[in-house]
Coordinates of C-alpha atoms in Angstrom, one line a residue:
M14 CA 5.3 -26.1 29.7
K15 CA 4.4 -24.7 33.1
E16 CA 7.8 -23.0 34.0
L17 CA 10.9 -22.3 32.0
Q18 CA 14.2 -21.2 33.7
L19 CA 17.0 -19.7 31.6
L20 CA 20.6 -19.0 32.5
I21 CA 21.7 -16.3 30.0
K22 CA 25.3 -15.3 29.4
P23 CA 24.9 -11.8 27.8
V24 CA 28.6 -11.1 27.8
S25 CA 29.9 -14.7 27.5
S26 CA 33.0 -15.2 29.8
A27 CA 34.0 -11.5 29.8
C28 CA 34.6 -10.0 33.3
D29 CA 36.1 -7.0 35.0
L30 CA 37.7 -9.1 37.7
Q31 CA 40.4 -11.8 37.6
C32 CA 39.2 -14.2 40.3
R33 CA 41.7 -16.9 40.8
Y34 CA 39.3 -19.8 40.9
C35 CA 36.9 -18.6 38.1
F36 CA 35.4 -21.8 36.7
Y37 CA 33.7 -20.3 33.6
K38 CA 36.7 -18.5 32.2
E39 CA 38.7 -21.7 32.6
E40 CA 35.9 -23.7 31.1
A41 CA 35.6 -21.4 28.1
K42 CA 39.2 -21.9 27.3
H43 CA 38.3 -25.5 26.3
R44 CA 35.9 -24.2 23.5
K45 CA 36.8 -23.3 20.0
N46 CA 35.4 -19.9 20.7
A47 CA 36.0 -18.9 24.3
D48 CA 34.3 -15.5 24.2
H49 CA 31.1 -14.8 22.1
G50 CA 31.1 -11.0 22.8
I51 CA 27.9 -9.2 23.8
M52 CA 24.5 -10.6 22.9
S53 CA 23.0 -8.8 20.0
L54 CA 19.5 -7.2 20.2
E55 CA 18.3 -9.6 17.4
T56 CA 19.4 -12.7 19.4
M57 CA 17.9 -11.2 22.6
E58 CA 14.5 -10.7 20.9
I59 CA 14.5 -14.2 19.4
L60 CA 15.3 -15.6 22.8
I61 CA 12.6 -13.7 24.6
D62 CA 10.0 -14.6 21.9
K63 CA 10.7 -18.3 22.1
A64 CA 10.8 -18.3 25.9
L65 CA 7.5 -16.6 26.3
K66 CA 5.8 -18.9 23.8
A67 CA 7.1 -21.9 25.6
A68 CA 5.9 -21.5 29.2
D69 CA 3.3 -20.0 31.5
T70 CA 6.1 -18.8 33.9
C71 CA 9.5 -17.6 32.7
V72 CA 12.5 -17.0 34.9
F73 CA 15.2 -15.0 33.1
G74 CA 18.5 -15.5 34.9
F75 CA 21.7 -13.7 34.0
Q76 CA 25.2 -14.8 34.7
G77 CA 28.7 -14.4 33.3
G78 CA 31.5 -13.6 33.2
E79 CA 30.1 -10.4 34.7
P80 CA 26.6 -9.8 33.2
L81 CA 26.5 -6.1 34.1
L82 CA 29.2 -5.5 31.4
A83 CA 26.3 -5.8 28.9
G84 CA 25.3 -2.3 30.0
L85 CA 22.2 -0.9 31.6
S86 CA 20.6 -0.2 28.2
F87 CA 20.7 -3.9 27.3
Y88 CA 18.7 -4.8 30.3
R89 CA 16.3 -1.9 29.8
Q90 CA 15.6 -3.2 26.3
F91 CA 15.4 -6.7 27.5
V92 CA 12.7 -5.9 30.1
S93 CA 10.9 -3.6 27.6
C94 CA 10.8 -6.4 25.0
V95 CA 9.4 -8.9 27.6
R96 CA 6.8 -6.4 28.6
Q97 CA 5.7 -6.0 25.0
K98 CA 5.6 -9.7 24.2
K99 CA 4.3 -11.3 27.4
R100 CA 0.7 -12.5 27.7
E101 CA -1.4 -10.7 30.4
E102 CA -1.7 -13.8 32.6
Q103 CA 2.0 -14.8 32.1
Q104 CA 4.4 -14.5 35.0
V105 CA 8.0 -13.3 34.5
F106 CA 10.8 -13.2 37.1
Y107 CA 14.4 -11.8 36.8
T108 CA 17.5 -12.9 38.6
I109 CA 21.1 -11.8 38.1
Q110 CA 24.4 -12.9 39.6
T111 CA 27.1 -10.2 39.8
N112 CA 30.5 -9.5 41.4
G113 CA 28.9 -6.3 42.7
M114 CA 31.6 -4.0 41.4
A115 CA 29.4 -1.9 39.1
L116 CA 26.3 -1.5 41.3
D117 CA 25.9 2.3 41.2
D118 CA 22.6 4.2 41.9
Q119 CA 21.4 3.8 38.3
W120 CA 21.7 0.0 38.4
I121 CA 20.2 -0.2 41.8
S122 CA 17.2 1.9 40.9
F123 CA 16.6 -0.3 37.8
F124 CA 16.8 -3.5 39.7
K125 CA 14.4 -2.2 42.4
E126 CA 12.0 -0.9 39.7
E127 CA 12.0 -4.2 37.8
N128 CA 12.0 -6.5 40.8
F129 CA 15.3 -8.3 40.1
L130 CA 16.6 -10.7 42.7
L131 CA 20.4 -10.3 42.9
G132 CA 23.1 -12.8 43.8
V133 CA 26.2 -10.9 44.8
S134 CA 29.6 -12.6 45.3
L135 CA 31.2 -11.9 48.6
D136 CA 33.8 -14.4 49.9
G137 CA 33.3 -13.5 53.5
V138 CA 35.5 -11.0 55.4
R139 CA 38.1 -8.8 53.8
K140 CA 41.0 -11.3 54.2
S141 CA 39.3 -14.3 52.7
H142 CA 37.6 -12.3 49.9
D143 CA 40.7 -10.4 48.8
E144 CA 42.7 -13.6 48.7
N145 CA 41.1 -14.7 45.4
R146 CA 38.6 -12.0 44.2
V147 CA 41.0 -9.5 42.7
D148 CA 40.8 -6.9 39.9
H149 CA 43.0 -6.7 36.8
R150 CA 45.8 -5.0 38.9
G151 CA 45.7 -7.9 41.3
E152 CA 44.2 -5.8 44.1
G153 CA 41.4 -7.0 46.4
T154 CA 37.8 -5.9 45.7
F155 CA 36.2 -6.3 49.2
S156 CA 35.8 -2.6 49.9
Q157 CA 33.9 -1.7 46.8
V158 CA 31.6 -4.7 46.9
F159 CA 30.8 -4.2 50.5
E160 CA 29.9 -0.5 50.0
N161 CA 27.6 -1.5 47.1
L162 CA 25.9 -4.1 49.2
K163 CA 25.1 -1.5 51.8
K164 CA 23.5 0.6 49.0
L165 CA 21.3 -2.4 48.1
Q166 CA 20.3 -2.7 51.7
E167 CA 19.4 1.0 51.9
K168 CA 17.3 0.8 48.8
K169 CA 15.7 -2.5 50.0
V170 CA 16.7 -4.4 46.8
P171 CA 16.6 -8.1 47.6
F172 CA 19.8 -10.0 47.3
H173 CA 21.6 -13.2 48.3
I174 CA 25.2 -13.4 49.3
L175 CA 27.1 -15.9 47.1
C176 CA 30.2 -17.2 49.0
V177 CA 32.5 -19.6 47.3
L178 CA 33.7 -22.3 49.8
N179 CA 37.4 -22.6 49.1
A180 CA 40.6 -23.2 51.1
Q181 CA 40.5 -19.6 52.5
T182 CA 36.8 -19.3 53.2
A183 CA 36.5 -22.8 54.7
E184 CA 39.2 -21.9 57.2
R185 CA 37.4 -18.8 58.3
I186 CA 33.8 -20.0 58.1
E187 CA 32.8 -19.0 61.6
A188 CA 34.1 -15.4 61.2
I189 CA 32.4 -15.2 57.8
Y190 CA 29.0 -16.4 59.0
R191 CA 29.1 -14.1 62.0
F192 CA 30.1 -11.1 59.8
F193 CA 27.2 -11.8 57.4
I194 CA 24.7 -12.0 60.3
K195 CA 26.1 -8.8 61.9
K196 CA 25.7 -6.9 58.7
G197 CA 22.2 -8.2 58.1
F198 CA 23.1 -10.4 55.1
Y199 CA 20.7 -13.2 56.0
E200 CA 20.2 -14.8 52.6
Q201 CA 23.3 -16.9 52.0
Q202 CA 24.6 -19.5 49.6
Y203 CA 27.8 -21.3 50.0
I204 CA 29.2 -22.8 46.8
P205 CA 32.0 -25.4 46.8
C206 CA 34.9 -24.2 44.7
L207 CA 35.5 -26.0 41.4
D208 CA 39.0 -27.1 40.4
P209 CA 39.7 -26.9 36.6
L210 CA 38.0 -29.5 34.3
G211 CA 39.5 -32.9 34.6
E212 CA 41.6 -32.2 37.7
V213 CA 41.5 -35.2 40.0
E214 CA 44.3 -34.4 42.5
E215 CA 43.0 -33.0 45.8
G216 CA 44.2 -29.7 47.0
K217 CA 46.4 -29.0 44.0
Y218 CA 45.7 -25.2 43.9
P219 CA 46.0 -22.6 46.6
Y220 CA 42.2 -22.1 46.5
S221 CA 41.3 -25.8 46.2
L222 CA 38.7 -27.2 48.7
T223 CA 39.6 -30.6 50.1
G224 CA 37.1 -33.0 51.4
E225 CA 38.3 -32.6 55.0
Q226 CA 38.0 -28.8 54.7
Y227 CA 34.5 -29.1 53.3
Q228 CA 33.4 -31.4 56.1
A229 CA 34.7 -29.2 58.8
A230 CA 33.2 -26.1 57.2
L231 CA 29.8 -27.7 56.7
E232 CA 29.6 -28.9 60.3
R233 CA 30.6 -25.6 61.8
L234 CA 28.4 -23.6 59.5
F235 CA 25.4 -25.9 60.2
A236 CA 25.9 -25.6 64.0
L237 CA 25.8 -21.8 63.7
W238 CA 22.8 -21.8 61.3
F239 CA 20.9 -24.2 63.5
E240 CA 21.5 -22.1 66.7
D241 CA 20.3 -19.0 64.9
K242 CA 17.2 -20.7 63.4
I243 CA 16.1 -21.9 66.9
R244 CA 16.6 -18.3 68.2
G245 CA 14.4 -17.0 65.5
V246 CA 17.1 -15.2 63.4
P247 CA 15.7 -15.0 59.8
V248 CA 18.8 -16.7 58.3
Y249 CA 18.5 -18.7 55.1
I250 CA 21.3 -21.0 53.9
R251 CA 20.2 -22.5 50.6
Q252 CA 21.8 -25.9 51.1
F253 CA 20.6 -26.5 54.7
D254 CA 17.1 -25.1 54.1
N255 CA 16.8 -27.4 51.1
Y256 CA 17.7 -30.4 53.3
A257 CA 15.1 -29.5 55.8
G258 CA 12.5 -29.0 53.0
M259 CA 13.4 -32.4 51.5
L260 CA 12.7 -34.1 54.8
R261 CA 9.2 -32.6 54.7
G262 CA 8.8 -34.0 51.1
A263 CA 9.6 -30.8 49.1
Q264 CA 11.5 -30.8 45.9
P265 CA 15.0 -29.3 46.2
E266 CA 16.0 -26.1 44.3
A267 CA 19.6 -26.9 43.5
C268 CA 20.3 -29.2 40.5
S269 CA 23.0 -30.9 42.5
M270 CA 20.3 -32.3 44.8
Y271 CA 18.2 -33.8 42.0
G272 CA 20.1 -37.1 41.7
R273 CA 20.4 -36.6 37.9
C274 CA 21.5 -33.9 35.6
S275 CA 18.6 -31.7 34.3
M276 CA 18.4 -29.2 31.4
Q277 CA 19.6 -25.9 32.7
N278 CA 19.1 -23.9 29.4
V279 CA 22.4 -22.1 29.4
I280 CA 22.3 -19.5 26.6
E281 CA 25.6 -18.1 25.5
A282 CA 25.9 -14.6 24.0
D283 CA 25.7 -15.8 20.4
G284 CA 22.6 -17.9 21.2
T285 CA 24.3 -21.3 21.6
V286 CA 22.5 -23.5 24.0
Y287 CA 24.3 -25.7 26.6
P288 CA 22.7 -28.1 29.1
C289 CA 24.7 -27.1 32.1
D290 CA 26.8 -24.1 33.3
F291 CA 29.6 -26.5 34.3
Y292 CA 29.6 -28.2 30.9
A293 CA 29.3 -25.3 28.4
L294 CA 31.6 -27.1 26.0
D295 CA 31.6 -27.7 22.3
E296 CA 30.8 -31.4 22.6
Y297 CA 27.6 -30.6 24.5
E298 CA 26.2 -27.9 22.3
M299 CA 22.4 -28.5 21.8
G300 CA 21.9 -26.0 19.0
N301 CA 21.4 -22.3 18.7
I302 CA 18.3 -20.5 19.8
T303 CA 18.4 -18.2 16.8
D304 CA 18.0 -21.3 14.5
S305 CA 14.4 -21.5 13.2
N306 CA 14.4 -25.3 14.0
V307 CA 15.3 -24.8 17.6
D308 CA 12.9 -23.8 20.4
F309 CA 12.4 -24.8 24.0
K310 CA 10.1 -27.6 23.2
V311 CA 12.7 -29.1 20.9
L312 CA 15.4 -28.6 23.6
E313 CA 13.2 -30.3 26.2
E314 CA 12.7 -33.3 23.9
M315 CA 16.4 -33.4 23.1
A316 CA 17.2 -33.6 26.8
R317 CA 15.3 -36.9 27.0
D318 CA 17.2 -38.3 24.1
A319 CA 20.9 -39.2 24.8
E320 CA 21.6 -39.7 21.1
R321 CA 20.6 -36.1 20.2
A322 CA 22.1 -34.7 23.4
P323 CA 25.2 -36.6 24.5
F324 CA 25.5 -34.8 27.8
F325 CA 22.4 -36.7 29.0
A326 CA 23.8 -40.1 28.3
D327 CA 25.4 -39.8 31.7
A328 CA 22.6 -37.8 33.4
E329 CA 22.4 -40.3 36.3
K330 CA 26.1 -41.0 36.6
R331 CA 27.0 -40.6 40.2
D332 CA 29.2 -42.3 42.8
E333 CA 29.1 -46.1 42.5
R334 CA 28.4 -46.3 46.3
C335 CA 25.2 -44.2 46.1
P336 CA 22.6 -47.0 45.8
D337 CA 23.7 -48.5 49.2
C338 CA 24.2 -45.3 51.0
R339 CA 21.9 -44.3 54.0
W340 CA 22.2 -40.7 53.1
Y341 CA 21.4 -40.9 49.4
P342 CA 17.8 -39.6 49.8
L343 CA 19.3 -36.3 51.1
C344 CA 22.6 -36.2 49.2
R345 CA 21.4 -37.6 45.9
G346 CA 25.0 -38.1 44.8
G347 CA 25.9 -34.4 44.6
C348 CA 27.1 -32.7 41.5
R349 CA 28.5 -34.6 38.5
R350 CA 31.5 -32.2 38.3
D351 CA 32.7 -33.6 41.6
L352 CA 33.1 -37.1 40.3
I353 CA 36.7 -38.4 40.1
P354 CA 38.1 -41.8 39.0
Y355 CA 38.9 -44.2 41.8
G356 CA 40.3 -47.4 40.1
K357 CA 37.5 -48.5 37.8
E358 CA 34.9 -46.6 39.7
M359 CA 33.7 -43.0 39.8
R360 CA 33.5 -41.4 43.2
N361 CA 32.4 -38.1 44.5
R362 CA 35.3 -36.2 46.0
Y363 CA 33.1 -35.0 48.8
C364 CA 31.3 -38.3 49.6
E365 CA 33.0 -38.9 53.0
A366 CA 32.5 -35.3 53.9
Y367 CA 28.7 -35.6 53.3
Q368 CA 28.5 -38.9 55.1
K369 CA 30.2 -37.5 58.2
F370 CA 28.2 -34.3 58.0
F371 CA 24.8 -36.0 57.9
Q372 CA 25.7 -38.3 60.7
T373 CA 26.2 -35.3 63.0
A374 CA 23.4 -33.1 61.6
I375 CA 20.5 -35.5 60.9
G376 CA 18.8 -35.1 64.3
R377 CA 18.8 -31.4 64.2
L378 CA 17.6 -31.4 60.6
E379 CA 14.8 -33.7 61.4
Y380 CA 13.8 -31.5 64.3
L381 CA 13.7 -28.3 62.2
A382 CA 11.7 -30.2 59.5
S383 CA 9.2 -31.4 62.2
I384 CA 8.6 -27.8 63.5
C385 CA 8.6 -26.3 59.9
I386 CA 11.2 -23.7 60.6

């Protein structure tokens, strides 16, 4: 295959924080084995070997839990192993998502040397961040994360800000955006908060994002982003930039914009493979990468066969209203995790928010697409 993207969980669901809305720790509780420990060197080598044999370009992405808990030596060995095994013409890229707490000088030097792209979680200003992103003592973590982000800037290590849109951040979205721009955090991603698996009641938890909150946050954030784009500020918001790209005929980056579920190659610490980060559950296991009968060609074939991979039986399951919706070419039905039962139908909890947002934003999106900003 031409390109292979992996989402590796080197420490499973382990984390040094206790974020109140953490979807993966909650998701892991639904498995027979919630925590698979730290990935062994043997599993790591098998994973690397099979990945490099499968594709011309490999993107090794690391998430958690908190992936830095695997230790710097793990990543040094990982990169060294890739260097030894990769073909001369082969391209390799590294990404990692972190809560930012452990980013000391050694980590930063390593990431700069090995050209890692970081995604660092920062839920805006101190008040909104510390509301949910707390340590094991229940204390806020804004100060330490912000100081470490400044170190990344000083060393010119590329990173994106990952801001979870929840009840607290949606309420303060203007202050958050202006804070990011003021501090030079121009690459931004805003991720709708997930309620626990199976939850259908809107706004049940203190952090829950309602459709009304999401709509208001999208509209205000878009207005600020558009104004800065026109002024030449080099700001990138993944969701909005993807919409503008789609209007020019480009393929979106985010899987929630594909219109169907795709194979995400989530690799747990013990080598178990899942199709999606939001569905890393026992019933959707697709095998183990350490198994001699499992490789990425086999996994790709499984993803096209609903009998072998039950997750993909509902790959195109989206809101029942999607086929008749004017905005489907841009929305594509959103993420499957956002579907909730409505009578005998399934509906996206944010459908109305997206419809109202596109109605107000489409003219400006089309303008940006036409001038290729």
